[in-house]
Short mmCIF file of C-alpha atoms in Angstrom, two decimals:
data_model
loop_
_atom_site.label_atom_id
_atom_site.label_comp_id
_atom_site.label_asym_id
_atom_site.label_seq_id
_atom_site.Cartn_x
_atom_site.Cartn_y
_atom_site.Cartn_z
CA MET G 1 -23.60 -13.84 -5.96
CA SER G 2 -23.35 -10.40 -4.26
CA ILE G 3 -25.04 -8.30 -1.98
CA ARG G 4 -27.09 -5.84 -3.62
CA ALA G 5 -27.85 -3.53 -0.94
CA ILE G 6 -23.54 -3.22 -0.87
CA ASP G 7 -22.91 -2.98 -4.22
CA GLU G 8 -25.85 0.18 -5.43
CA ALA G 9 -25.88 1.92 -2.28
CA PRO G 10 -25.17 5.29 -2.23
CA LEU G 11 -21.89 6.86 -1.08
CA SER G 12 -22.16 7.71 3.23
CA ARG G 13 -20.84 8.87 5.48
CA PHE G 14 -19.52 5.36 7.12
CA HIS G 15 -18.74 4.46 3.33
CA ARG G 16 -16.32 8.27 4.30
CA LYS G 17 -15.12 7.29 7.45
CA LEU G 18 -14.06 3.86 6.80
CA THR G 19 -12.11 5.48 3.52
CA TRP G 20 -9.85 7.65 5.72
CA ALA G 21 -9.51 4.68 8.86
CA CYS G 22 -8.36 2.03 6.57
CA ALA G 23 -6.45 4.80 4.66
CA GLY G 24 -4.28 4.98 7.94
CA GLY G 25 -2.47 1.69 7.97
CA PRO G 26 -0.43 2.71 4.83
CA PHE G 27 -0.98 6.43 5.98
CA LEU G 28 1.63 5.49 8.42
CA ASP G 29 3.54 3.02 6.33
CA GLY G 30 4.69 6.02 4.55
CA TYR G 31 4.72 7.82 7.94
CA LEU G 32 6.82 4.86 9.52
CA LEU G 33 9.26 3.84 6.67
CA SER G 34 10.19 7.04 6.29
CA ILE G 35 10.95 8.68 10.15
CA ILE G 36 13.31 6.01 10.69
CA GLY G 37 15.89 7.90 7.97
CA VAL G 38 15.41 11.18 9.36
CA ALA G 39 16.02 9.80 12.72
CA LEU G 40 18.69 7.87 11.74
CA ALA G 41 21.36 10.66 11.65
CA GLY G 42 21.02 10.91 15.71
CA MET G 43 20.22 7.35 16.59
CA SER G 44 23.58 6.25 14.68
CA SER G 45 25.33 9.27 16.96
CA GLU G 46 23.82 8.19 20.70
CA LEU G 47 24.66 4.30 19.43
CA HIS G 48 27.67 4.07 17.78
CA LEU G 49 26.02 2.32 14.91
CA SER G 50 28.05 0.61 12.67
CA THR G 51 27.63 0.57 8.35
CA GLY G 52 25.86 -2.85 9.23
CA GLU G 53 23.61 -2.13 11.74
CA GLU G 54 22.51 1.35 9.88
CA SER G 55 21.89 -1.46 6.62
CA LEU G 56 19.92 -3.78 9.44
CA ILE G 57 17.99 -1.29 10.77
CA GLY G 58 16.56 0.10 7.62
CA ALA G 59 15.68 -2.89 6.08
CA ALA G 60 14.27 -4.42 9.07
CA ALA G 61 11.16 -2.86 8.32
CA LEU G 62 10.61 -4.04 5.00
CA VAL G 63 11.35 -7.73 6.04
CA GLY G 64 8.64 -7.42 8.55
CA ILE G 65 6.35 -6.09 5.81
CA PHE G 66 6.65 -9.44 3.80
CA VAL G 67 6.51 -11.38 6.75
CA GLY G 68 3.25 -9.30 7.63
CA GLY G 69 1.63 -9.86 4.15
CA LEU G 70 2.63 -13.43 3.81
CA PHE G 71 0.92 -14.53 6.32
CA PHE G 72 -1.06 -12.32 8.13
CA GLY G 73 -3.43 -12.00 4.72
CA ALA G 74 -4.30 -15.65 4.79
CA VAL G 75 -5.36 -14.73 9.20
CA THR G 76 -7.58 -12.20 8.39
CA ASP G 77 -9.32 -14.56 5.64
CA ARG G 78 -9.39 -17.49 8.56
CA LEU G 79 -10.49 -14.60 11.68
CA GLY G 80 -12.10 -12.01 10.05
CA ARG G 81 -11.01 -8.78 8.99
CA GLU G 82 -13.01 -6.54 12.03
CA ALA G 83 -10.70 -8.86 14.17
CA MET G 84 -7.28 -8.59 12.87
CA TYR G 85 -8.32 -4.34 11.98
CA THR G 86 -7.13 -3.18 15.48
CA ILE G 87 -4.95 -5.47 16.86
CA ASP G 88 -2.67 -4.93 14.05
CA LEU G 89 -3.06 -1.16 15.32
CA ALA G 90 -2.39 -1.70 19.15
CA VAL G 91 0.93 -3.56 17.90
CA LEU G 92 1.74 -0.10 15.66
CA VAL G 93 1.04 1.87 19.09
CA GLY G 94 3.39 -0.89 21.80
CA GLY G 95 6.87 -0.86 18.81
CA SER G 96 6.54 3.16 18.55
CA VAL G 97 5.92 3.53 22.57
CA LEU G 98 8.79 1.20 22.83
CA SER G 99 11.48 2.78 20.73
CA VAL G 100 11.58 5.66 22.84
CA PHE G 101 13.62 3.25 25.27
CA ALA G 102 15.73 1.31 22.92
CA THR G 103 19.40 1.64 24.19
CA ASP G 104 20.93 -1.59 21.92
CA ALA G 105 20.83 -1.45 17.72
CA TRP G 106 20.06 -5.19 18.09
CA GLN G 107 16.82 -3.13 20.03
CA VAL G 108 15.97 -0.79 17.54
CA VAL G 109 15.91 -3.64 14.93
CA VAL G 110 13.97 -6.01 15.90
CA LEU G 111 11.61 -2.94 16.40
CA ARG G 112 11.37 -1.59 13.05
CA PHE G 113 10.81 -5.59 12.34
CA VAL G 114 7.45 -5.76 14.38
CA VAL G 115 6.50 -2.35 13.56
CA GLY G 116 7.12 -3.70 9.79
CA VAL G 117 4.82 -6.79 10.25
CA ALA G 118 2.01 -5.18 11.55
CA ILE G 119 2.32 -2.65 8.45
CA GLY G 120 2.25 -5.52 6.21
CA ALA G 121 -0.72 -7.35 8.48
CA ASP G 122 -2.68 -3.99 7.52
CA TYR G 123 -2.49 -3.87 3.82
CA PRO G 124 -4.51 -6.86 2.88
CA ILE G 125 -6.77 -6.27 5.92
CA ALA G 126 -7.47 -2.85 5.53
CA THR G 127 -7.97 -3.09 1.60
CA SER G 128 -10.83 -6.46 1.10
CA LEU G 129 -12.22 -5.18 4.28
CA LEU G 130 -13.29 -1.98 2.57
CA ALA G 131 -13.21 -3.53 -0.82
CA GLU G 132 -16.15 -5.58 0.78
CA TRP G 133 -17.99 -2.50 1.86
CA VAL G 134 -17.92 -0.32 -0.66
CA PRO G 135 -20.08 0.22 -3.70
CA ASN G 136 -19.21 -1.11 -6.75
CA ARG G 137 -18.87 1.88 -8.64
CA HIS G 138 -16.62 3.28 -6.30
CA ARG G 139 -14.34 0.92 -5.29
CA GLY G 140 -11.82 1.37 -7.47
CA ARG G 141 -11.65 5.04 -6.51
CA LEU G 142 -11.84 5.00 -3.18
CA LEU G 143 -8.88 1.99 -2.80
CA GLY G 144 -7.06 3.92 -4.60
CA VAL G 145 -7.16 6.82 -2.17
CA LEU G 146 -5.22 4.75 0.43
CA ILE G 147 -2.37 4.07 -1.46
CA LEU G 148 -2.42 8.01 -1.89
CA ALA G 149 -2.26 8.41 1.66
CA TRP G 150 1.37 6.79 1.79
CA TYR G 151 3.20 9.28 0.39
CA VAL G 152 1.42 12.13 2.84
CA GLY G 153 2.25 10.11 4.97
CA ALA G 154 5.94 10.02 3.55
CA ALA G 155 5.73 14.07 3.53
CA ALA G 156 4.39 14.22 7.11
CA ALA G 157 7.32 11.85 8.55
CA TYR G 158 9.82 14.92 6.45
CA VAL G 159 8.04 17.27 7.41
CA VAL G 160 7.83 16.10 11.45
CA GLY G 161 11.49 15.27 11.05
CA TYR G 162 12.63 18.85 9.36
CA VAL G 163 10.80 20.81 12.64
CA MET G 164 12.24 18.53 14.81
CA ALA G 165 15.53 18.02 13.96
CA GLY G 166 15.98 21.94 13.70
CA VAL G 167 14.15 22.74 17.38
CA GLY G 168 15.62 19.48 19.00
CA GLY G 169 18.64 18.21 21.10
CA SER G 170 20.18 15.11 22.45
CA GLY G 171 18.35 11.98 21.99
CA THR G 172 15.17 13.88 19.16
CA TRP G 173 15.37 10.18 17.36
CA ARG G 174 13.23 8.75 20.13
CA TRP G 175 10.97 11.29 19.93
CA MET G 176 10.74 11.35 16.30
CA LEU G 177 9.74 7.00 16.55
CA GLY G 178 7.94 7.86 19.45
CA SER G 179 5.26 10.83 17.22
CA GLY G 180 4.49 6.89 15.19
CA ALA G 181 3.00 6.04 18.69
CA LEU G 182 0.58 9.07 18.21
CA LEU G 183 -0.71 8.55 15.03
CA SER G 184 -1.44 4.81 15.49
CA ALA G 185 -3.69 5.61 19.02
CA VAL G 186 -5.65 8.33 15.97
CA ILE G 187 -5.79 5.81 13.86
CA LEU G 188 -6.68 2.93 16.44
CA LEU G 189 -9.68 5.45 18.26
CA LEU G 190 -10.81 6.00 14.87
CA ARG G 191 -11.55 2.11 13.60
CA ILE G 192 -12.73 0.70 16.61
CA GLY G 193 -16.59 -0.29 16.62
CA THR G 194 -16.21 -1.12 12.22
CA PRO G 195 -18.81 -3.09 11.81
CA GLU G 196 -17.43 -6.35 9.72
CA SER G 197 -17.05 -7.11 6.17
CA PRO G 198 -20.80 -8.86 5.22
CA LEU G 199 -19.08 -10.45 2.30
CA TRP G 200 -17.30 -12.42 4.69
CA LEU G 201 -20.04 -12.80 6.92
CA VAL G 202 -21.92 -15.12 4.85
CA ASN G 203 -18.73 -16.57 3.48
CA LYS G 204 -18.95 -17.95 6.59
CA GLY G 205 -22.12 -18.60 7.38
CA ARG G 206 -22.96 -16.14 9.63
CA THR G 207 -26.02 -14.22 8.07
CA ALA G 208 -27.89 -12.67 10.97
CA ASP G 209 -24.51 -11.32 11.19
CA ALA G 210 -24.30 -9.72 7.95
CA GLN G 211 -27.50 -8.79 7.74
CA LYS G 212 -27.04 -7.04 11.63
CA ALA G 213 -23.98 -5.85 10.07
CA ILE G 214 -25.50 -4.32 7.18
CA GLU G 215 -28.49 -2.28 9.12
CA ARG G 216 -26.52 -1.00 11.47
CA ALA G 217 -24.13 0.79 8.87
CA LEU G 218 -26.59 1.66 6.25
CA GLY G 219 -29.58 1.72 7.49
CA ARG G 220 -30.62 -0.58 4.90
CA THR G 221 -32.46 -4.02 6.03
CA VAL G 222 -31.88 -6.96 3.66
CA PRO G 223 -34.08 -10.10 3.66
CA LEU G 224 -32.83 -12.70 5.62
CA GLY G 225 -33.15 -14.81 2.59
CA ASP G 226 -31.75 -12.94 0.29
CA LEU G 227 -28.50 -12.79 2.36
CA LEU G 228 -28.91 -16.92 2.15
CA ALA G 229 -28.99 -17.66 -1.00
CA ALA G 230 -25.42 -14.67 -0.98
CA SER G 231 -24.28 -17.74 1.18
CA ALA G 232 -24.61 -20.06 -0.74
CA ALA G 233 -23.09 -18.75 -3.58
CA GLU G 234 -19.87 -18.10 -1.59
CA ARG G 235 -19.52 -21.40 0.24
CA SER G 236 -20.52 -23.30 -4.01
CA VAL G 237 -16.42 -21.17 -4.51
CA GLU G 238 -14.33 -24.33 -2.92
CA GLN G 239 -13.27 -22.88 -0.06
CA GLY G 240 -9.53 -23.17 -0.51
CA GLY G 241 -5.97 -21.38 0.67
CA PHE G 242 -2.48 -20.06 0.51
CA ARG G 243 -2.09 -22.92 -1.61
CA ASP G 244 -5.23 -22.07 -4.27
CA LEU G 245 -3.47 -18.48 -5.54
CA PHE G 246 -0.54 -21.10 -7.18
CA GLN G 247 -2.70 -23.04 -8.94
CA GLY G 248 -5.53 -23.47 -11.84
CA ARG G 249 -6.69 -19.99 -12.90
CA TYR G 250 -5.42 -17.91 -10.09
CA LEU G 251 -1.64 -18.66 -10.60
CA ARG G 252 -1.62 -15.97 -13.71
CA ARG G 253 -3.96 -13.52 -11.43
CA THR G 254 -1.29 -13.92 -8.08
CA LEU G 255 1.02 -13.37 -10.83
CA PHE G 256 0.00 -10.12 -12.60
CA CYS G 257 -0.81 -8.68 -9.38
CA GLY G 258 2.92 -9.26 -7.99
CA LEU G 259 4.73 -8.75 -10.14
CA PHE G 260 3.01 -4.91 -12.09
CA TYR G 261 2.78 -3.97 -8.72
CA MET G 262 6.99 -4.92 -7.98
CA CYS G 263 8.15 -3.23 -11.49
CA GLN G 264 6.04 -0.23 -10.58
CA ILE G 265 7.77 -0.05 -7.20
CA THR G 266 11.03 -0.61 -7.66
CA PRO G 267 11.83 1.91 -10.03
CA MET G 268 9.67 4.58 -7.66
CA PHE G 269 12.02 3.91 -5.00
CA ALA G 270 15.03 4.30 -7.31
CA LEU G 271 14.01 7.55 -7.49
CA TYR G 272 13.03 8.40 -4.27
CA THR G 273 16.70 8.07 -3.84
CA PHE G 274 17.63 10.24 -6.94
CA GLY G 275 15.17 13.09 -6.03
CA PRO G 276 16.84 14.25 -3.52
CA ALA G 277 19.27 15.22 -5.69
CA ILE G 278 17.74 16.51 -7.98
CA LEU G 279 16.39 18.75 -5.22
CA GLY G 280 19.94 19.38 -4.21
CA SER G 281 20.15 21.23 -6.98
CA PHE G 282 17.59 24.11 -5.80
CA GLY G 283 19.73 23.36 -2.51
CA LEU G 284 17.48 21.80 -1.42
CA GLY G 285 19.76 18.91 -0.36
CA GLU G 286 22.03 18.98 2.09
CA GLY G 287 21.69 18.95 5.94
CA ASN G 288 18.04 19.41 7.24
CA ALA G 289 16.72 20.78 4.50
CA GLY G 290 17.21 17.79 2.95
CA ASN G 291 13.75 16.50 4.82
CA LEU G 292 11.89 19.41 3.43
CA GLY G 293 13.44 18.31 -0.06
CA SER G 294 11.84 14.60 0.14
CA ALA G 295 8.65 15.85 1.09
CA LEU G 296 8.38 17.45 -1.66
CA ILE G 297 8.89 14.55 -3.85
CA SER G 298 6.87 13.16 -1.89
CA ILE G 299 3.53 15.65 -2.74
CA VAL G 300 5.08 15.64 -6.37
CA PHE G 301 3.90 11.59 -6.43
CA VAL G 302 0.63 12.57 -4.17
CA LEU G 303 -0.45 15.05 -7.71
CA GLY G 304 0.97 12.21 -10.04
CA CYS G 305 -1.67 10.28 -7.93
CA VAL G 306 -4.80 12.53 -8.95
CA PRO G 307 -5.74 12.04 -12.48
CA ALA G 308 -5.53 7.85 -12.09
CA LEU G 309 -7.93 8.27 -9.29
CA ARG G 310 -10.25 10.22 -11.54
CA MET G 311 -9.94 7.55 -14.04
CA VAL G 312 -10.11 4.71 -12.43
CA ASP G 313 -13.41 4.29 -12.56
CA ARG G 314 -14.69 6.01 -15.71
CA ILE G 315 -12.00 4.51 -18.28
CA GLY G 316 -11.28 1.40 -16.64
CA ARG G 317 -8.58 -0.69 -14.97
CA ARG G 318 -6.88 -2.35 -18.26
CA PRO G 319 -5.64 0.68 -20.05
CA LEU G 320 -4.78 3.42 -17.35
CA ILE G 321 -2.72 0.51 -16.54
CA VAL G 322 -1.05 -0.70 -19.73
CA TRP G 323 -1.05 3.40 -20.92
CA SER G 324 0.95 4.20 -17.59
CA PHE G 325 3.59 1.45 -17.92
CA ALA G 326 4.08 2.12 -21.35
CA LEU G 327 4.70 6.43 -20.97
CA MET G 328 6.44 6.13 -17.68
CA VAL G 329 9.19 4.02 -19.58
CA VAL G 330 9.92 7.03 -21.71
CA PRO G 331 10.80 9.29 -18.87
CA LEU G 332 13.26 6.36 -17.39
CA ALA G 333 14.78 6.19 -20.51
CA VAL G 334 15.30 9.59 -21.28
CA LEU G 335 17.42 9.46 -17.72
CA GLY G 336 19.62 7.17 -18.92
CA GLY G 337 21.55 9.82 -20.46
CA GLY G 338 22.57 10.61 -17.21
CA SER G 339 24.63 13.53 -15.25
CA THR G 340 25.13 15.18 -18.56
CA LEU G 341 21.33 16.48 -18.88
CA PRO G 342 20.05 19.00 -18.64
CA LEU G 343 18.38 19.85 -15.37
CA THR G 344 15.45 21.08 -17.05
CA VAL G 345 15.50 18.22 -18.66
CA VAL G 346 16.22 16.03 -15.34
CA VAL G 347 13.24 17.60 -13.48
CA VAL G 348 10.52 17.25 -16.63
CA CYS G 349 11.20 14.33 -16.92
CA PHE G 350 10.86 12.93 -12.52
CA CYS G 351 7.37 15.04 -12.80
CA ALA G 352 6.60 13.04 -16.17
CA TYR G 353 7.64 10.07 -14.89
CA ALA G 354 5.58 10.45 -11.05
CA LEU G 355 2.44 11.66 -12.86
CA PHE G 356 2.71 8.44 -15.29
CA SER G 357 3.14 6.41 -12.05
CA GLY G 358 -0.31 7.36 -10.81
CA GLY G 359 -1.72 4.95 -12.80
CA PRO G 360 0.03 1.51 -11.18
CA THR G 361 0.16 2.89 -8.00
CA VAL G 362 -3.57 3.47 -7.74
CA LEU G 363 -4.89 -0.49 -8.86
CA GLU G 364 -1.75 -1.41 -6.66
CA TRP G 365 -4.66 -2.74 -4.02
CA THR G 366 -7.40 -2.58 -6.58
CA TYR G 367 -6.50 -5.13 -8.49
CA PRO G 368 -5.60 -8.33 -5.91
CA ASN G 369 -9.24 -7.13 -4.37
CA GLU G 370 -10.95 -7.58 -7.29
CA LEU G 371 -9.48 -10.74 -8.32
CA PHE G 372 -9.88 -13.17 -6.33
CA PRO G 373 -13.25 -14.68 -4.31
CA THR G 374 -13.23 -13.29 -0.91
CA GLY G 375 -11.80 -16.82 1.02
CA ILE G 376 -8.72 -16.21 -0.39
CA ARG G 377 -8.97 -11.85 -0.60
CA ALA G 378 -6.78 -11.21 1.78
CA THR G 379 -4.35 -13.79 1.42
CA ALA G 380 -3.84 -12.45 -2.09
CA GLY G 381 -3.25 -9.25 -1.00
CA GLY G 382 -0.87 -9.95 1.46
CA VAL G 383 0.96 -12.11 -0.90
CA SER G 384 1.05 -9.41 -3.71
CA THR G 385 2.22 -6.98 -0.82
CA SER G 386 5.07 -9.35 -0.01
CA ILE G 387 6.27 -9.51 -3.65
CA SER G 388 7.00 -6.53 -4.22
CA ARG G 389 8.78 -5.55 -0.89
CA ILE G 390 11.31 -7.87 -2.81
CA GLY G 391 11.66 -5.63 -5.09
CA ALA G 392 10.95 -2.29 -2.82
CA ALA G 393 14.11 -4.14 -0.88
CA ALA G 394 16.79 -5.21 -3.45
CA GLY G 395 15.82 -1.31 -5.17
CA THR G 396 16.86 -0.15 -1.64
CA TYR G 397 20.05 -2.52 -1.35
CA LEU G 398 21.56 -2.37 -5.42
CA LEU G 399 20.52 1.62 -6.51
CA PRO G 400 23.36 2.44 -4.15
CA ILE G 401 25.88 -0.66 -5.63
CA SER G 402 24.39 0.19 -9.19
CA LEU G 403 25.06 4.64 -8.60
CA ASP G 404 28.53 3.65 -8.09
CA LYS G 405 28.90 1.29 -10.16
CA LEU G 406 27.47 1.64 -13.20
CA GLY G 407 26.22 4.94 -12.54
CA ILE G 408 23.20 7.36 -13.03
CA GLY G 409 22.35 7.17 -16.80
CA PRO G 410 22.53 2.79 -16.04
CA THR G 411 21.13 2.43 -12.96
CA MET G 412 17.85 4.71 -14.93
CA LEU G 413 17.81 2.41 -18.20
CA ILE G 414 18.12 -0.66 -15.47
CA GLY G 415 14.47 1.06 -13.91
CA ALA G 416 13.33 1.41 -17.80
CA GLY G 417 13.49 -2.15 -17.95
CA ILE G 418 11.81 -3.00 -15.28
CA THR G 419 9.32 -0.63 -16.15
CA LEU G 420 8.75 -1.99 -19.67
CA VAL G 421 8.67 -5.81 -18.50
CA GLY G 422 5.27 -4.33 -16.40
CA TRP G 423 3.76 -3.23 -19.32
CA VAL G 424 4.54 -6.62 -21.01
CA VAL G 425 2.95 -8.44 -18.02
CA SER G 426 0.09 -5.24 -17.89
CA LEU G 427 -0.41 -6.06 -21.33
CA ALA G 428 -0.99 -9.96 -21.39
CA TRP G 429 -2.32 -10.75 -18.34
CA ALA G 430 -5.05 -7.62 -17.25
CA GLU G 431 -8.47 -7.71 -17.02
CA GLU G 432 -11.08 -5.96 -17.08
CA THR G 433 -12.91 -5.25 -13.95
CA ARG G 434 -14.40 -1.20 -13.86
CA GLY G 435 -18.61 -1.47 -13.34
CA ARG G 436 -18.63 -5.18 -12.08
CA THR G 437 -19.42 -7.00 -8.40
CA LEU G 438 -16.78 -8.08 -6.69
CA ALA G 439 -18.46 -11.65 -7.29
CA GLU G 440 -18.58 -11.21 -11.26
CA THR G 441 -14.84 -10.51 -11.13
#
């Protein structure tokens, strides 16, 4: 059973503030994952890093995100969204501050892992909290805004890195990493005072607390009888855990959410790597100027998400994801022509891929939050994130090897093949959830 006071509420100042606060997590993910790439040059020189140590530092956060999503989604379903909502930000502040004082490679690796765990934990925490507070007709768009924040954070990191590298001297990399503490603290302050999810409260039988939370946030008084009925309906759904995601009717949904997410993000990371080389043709790919080129790449992907945000609540989830994956295959297949392609064709294909990828991108967190019940919603979101990071880590590690051994053309064809798998998965398993309450989905 749903709570009509939430499902039918007009979009309010509370919803907008909550969206910005929840978007802070993905913003920090994009920022912290990107700023390390900028800081690594100065760090490597000062700490005398080997190639292996550089690789470990680059991969540590991705491994942390995998662990954080896998385990802390389940913790969030047990302890509540509000409790975890600020703890993970406090960890990000601490990890970023301690990075300023790192004196050895192993210290940086450990701190980057911890930061990654906090980021991975925040995905299911923030997205489930937002999904359970926003009205039905706005849910897809507002959840899509969260992933948009990732690209904004990445662009901001490259701009900040460009400025600091231009004016700083020895040790500037420390302040680059430390800048994440300031941003994390701002978002932490924005999150303080956010009420607990009423759906989670009624799921735990805390109907009086749910009534107070709704009245405080939306200014609407819900009869206790309605919340008792909602609680009975929520609690009638079997209260399971992690294992329930891999059995019965939820197995297909778990595989769908994890696989489409992985098939979307793996080639995207390849394009992120290929992108600076493209922009290098315009003089933006060398030295500190390469940071501006990387910022432009992020902005291109931001622009690709804009039309998808407008369509997700209009045409529905299923047609958006199926058609987007189909169209994404085309520019990657064309890029399979390799380095002999005219520069204009390469740039057009890059932009077309960024535009078409907006569909799966804005659905990365919408589907996991809509397809699972309150008792395992955050768990499902965390598992989906973890599966996707397998692809991200593999793509990051294997891309240079593929470029060296196979060349750019075959590498892009592999990306097209992975995207085609995403289309098949979506065609077979994508469900339509537009306009339905979380109870109905």
